[in-house]
């Protein structure tokens, strides 16, 4: 029938298959998409390093490598291809082709068809037993069993060996056995029957209708003693003795069992059609508790996980791999390769203190848990990762107690985040596992300062900033960053280097804007990171010139510009441009020994940084009066905040006739 990756009837075949699989290095579980519309059966040919998956709807057999990656398709008129079976030496593949009422025969060395047997209507399954190839066939109300004599030169086909089946039954037999087992697919209640085929004909030995409802799959154990049945109900895989089909145990899974595959060593993989439960359960022969389970991810658009295909499990002959066919809600099929499935899954939990003092001893506890108990005295690899050992440092091994718990002490030399990883290498019965936990270890706070905070400098002044770093452990590097005010200028690293013997690092900056200067220390294994900031002001440059006067003269303790009453003074102001910037223009008049201000006004600068103000009016009335004007930049009021308030020089003038 199916899913025996390679029968153990021939010792030579086992040796070849084991050697072939050993040549492939172990790897993590993998998944590859299958180019199929549905699947019928799966078998593993480890001798030739390939897996066969039948696709009835597309009429083809997809061939993948042992990592599940498809590399070939057999498409030679295989409409409705279903059940697959490998010969004892893995040299021949038999395929039941329902729509063509035939069994196709392939040479697995070349994956080419070598023969085709015309058999009964709609063959569903094939199985080797008693030196013959047996097949279940027949449409509705016409189920039957037939055989092909593989020893005869003409490969004689014998039909009608048991017409007591409603539809084509599912068949299986243990390697080298003369006992054939048949089951009614989809029937409720399910009928099982056993046959003695040693004479070349199928002689019914026993039958039962206690095999649940809606049969999905069945397989005979390698020793031929039992048959394991996966029916939609009950919610476990039933076990029946092949001799009398009386119940002989069960493998407890969950709702809707639909698959079973048994490795040559008797390990049982039991699968279900479940969206929200584990999909595959692994049992040691006769054990009632699974040693591990697999819950497939969701690769589709539904809320549930990908689903295991009916009869979608197959073992590698050395049980190093389990192959599982799955589909998602969008109809995409995949072949999942599960490595080392016979080993019980283990978990390693690690519990370290949340915080600890550097150079003080701490205790880390944990536990290795598995459904198969881990032996007391098992050594666990311990690795500490910290700032001094970023790639990890191996510590003395931890040792498990009888209940799987362990503990160890350590004195962390480094502060900051310290991670302890505990790794269990696994053994013949357990898969490897690891766990980790982190502890925040204290570090000292260093002294870091930078000068000039709060000072204001003239526009374009070269200012020296000095960062000072106090005591640290290994890191003596400081960065100095300059962040000029204004969204158009980024915070920029202006210097990075080791401080000198006095702990100082200096940089000179050309200040044209208010600037936040920050010193940063990234810390080391014993001292925390630190920063210190100094915010300094930078004035703008303001120049004011006067035009349209007829003379200038130093008088009244200032230089005055003289205007005829018929001329309007033109005051031109220049300062660095910034978008939206305006100058504050102040106008004052001198009277009886005091200057009296008028209402100030703000005038926008052009993109060239120039503002021109003309003073108009009836200057005949201004003759003899003294005036002065001043242009200023006022932080915020001038339209921006990137510089410090700066006042220009007063310009004095008067009018004559």
Coordinates of N, CA and C in Angstrom, one line a residue, residues 358 387-388 413 415 443-449 467-479 497-504 520-531:
X358 N 27.5 43.8 40.5 CA 28.7 43.3 39.8 C 29.7 42.8 40.8
X387 N 29.1 42.2 28.3 CA 29.9 43.2 27.5 C 31.4 42.8 27.3
X388 N 31.9 42.1 28.3 CA 33.3 41.6 28.1 C 33.4 40.4 27.3
X413 N 31.7 39.3 36.2 CA 32.7 40.4 36.2 C 32.3 41.7 35.5
X415 N 29.2 44.4 34.2 CA 27.9 45.0 34.5 C 27.1 45.0 33.2
X443 N 26.3 48.8 37.3 CA 27.6 49.4 36.9 C 27.7 50.8 37.6
X444 N 28.9 51.2 37.8 CA 29.1 52.6 38.4 C 28.8 53.7 37.3
X445 N 28.4 54.8 37.8 CA 28.1 56.0 37.0 C 29.4 56.9 36.9
X446 N 29.9 57.1 35.7 CA 31.1 57.9 35.5 C 30.8 59.4 35.6
X447 N 31.8 60.2 35.8 CA 31.6 61.7 35.8 C 31.9 62.2 34.4
X448 N 31.0 63.0 33.8 CA 31.2 63.5 32.5 C 30.6 64.9 32.5
X449 N 31.5 65.9 32.0 CA 31.0 67.3 31.9 C 31.5 67.9 30.6
X467 N 35.2 68.5 26.9 CA 34.5 67.4 27.6 C 35.5 66.8 28.6
X468 N 35.1 66.5 29.8 CA 35.9 65.9 30.8 C 35.3 64.6 31.3
X469 N 36.1 63.5 31.2 CA 35.6 62.2 31.6 C 36.4 61.7 32.8
X470 N 35.6 61.3 33.9 CA 36.3 60.8 35.1 C 36.7 59.4 34.9
X471 N 36.8 58.7 36.0 CA 37.3 57.3 36.1 C 36.4 56.4 35.3
X472 N 36.9 55.5 34.5 CA 36.2 54.4 33.8 C 37.0 53.1 33.9
X473 N 36.5 52.0 33.2 CA 37.3 50.8 33.3 C 38.2 50.6 32.0
X474 N 37.6 50.4 30.9 CA 38.4 50.1 29.7 C 38.1 51.1 28.6
X475 N 37.0 51.7 28.6 CA 36.6 52.7 27.5 C 36.9 54.1 27.9
X476 N 37.8 54.8 27.1 CA 38.1 56.1 27.4 C 37.8 57.0 26.2
X477 N 36.9 56.6 25.4 CA 36.5 57.3 24.2 C 35.2 58.1 24.5
X478 N 35.3 59.4 24.0 CA 34.1 60.3 24.2 C 33.8 60.9 22.8
X479 N 32.5 61.1 22.6 CA 32.0 61.7 21.4 C 31.5 63.1 21.7
X497 N 37.0 60.6 20.1 CA 38.4 60.2 20.4 C 38.6 59.9 21.8
X498 N 39.8 59.3 22.1 CA 40.1 59.1 23.5 C 40.5 60.4 24.2
X499 N 40.1 60.5 25.5 CA 40.5 61.7 26.2 C 42.0 61.6 26.6
X500 N 42.6 62.7 26.9 CA 44.0 62.8 27.2 C 44.2 62.3 28.6
X501 N 45.4 62.4 29.1 CA 45.8 62.0 30.4 C 45.0 62.7 31.5
X502 N 44.5 63.9 31.2 CA 43.7 64.7 32.2 C 42.2 64.3 32.1
X503 N 41.9 63.5 31.1 CA 40.5 63.1 30.9 C 39.7 64.0 30.0
X504 N 40.5 64.8 29.2 CA 39.8 65.9 28.4 C 39.9 65.6 26.9
X520 N 29.2 62.5 24.9 CA 28.6 61.2 25.1 C 29.7 60.2 25.4
X521 N 29.4 59.3 26.4 CA 30.3 58.2 26.7 C 29.4 57.0 26.7
X522 N 29.8 56.0 25.9 CA 29.0 54.8 25.6 C 29.1 53.8 26.8
X523 N 30.0 54.0 27.7 CA 30.1 53.1 28.8 C 31.0 51.9 28.5
X524 N 31.3 51.1 29.5 CA 32.0 49.9 29.3 C 31.4 48.8 30.3
X525 N 32.1 47.8 30.5 CA 31.6 46.7 31.3 C 31.4 47.0 32.7
X526 N 32.0 48.1 33.2 CA 31.9 48.4 34.7 C 31.3 49.8 34.9
X527 N 31.2 50.6 33.9 CA 30.6 51.9 34.0 C 29.5 52.1 33.0
X528 N 28.4 52.8 33.4 CA 27.3 53.0 32.6 C 27.6 54.1 31.5
X529 N 26.8 54.1 30.5 CA 26.9 55.2 29.6 C 26.5 56.5 30.3
X530 N 26.9 57.6 29.7 CA 26.7 59.0 30.3 C 26.7 60.0 29.2
X531 N 26.0 61.1 29.5 CA 26.1 62.2 28.5 C 26.0 63.5 29.4

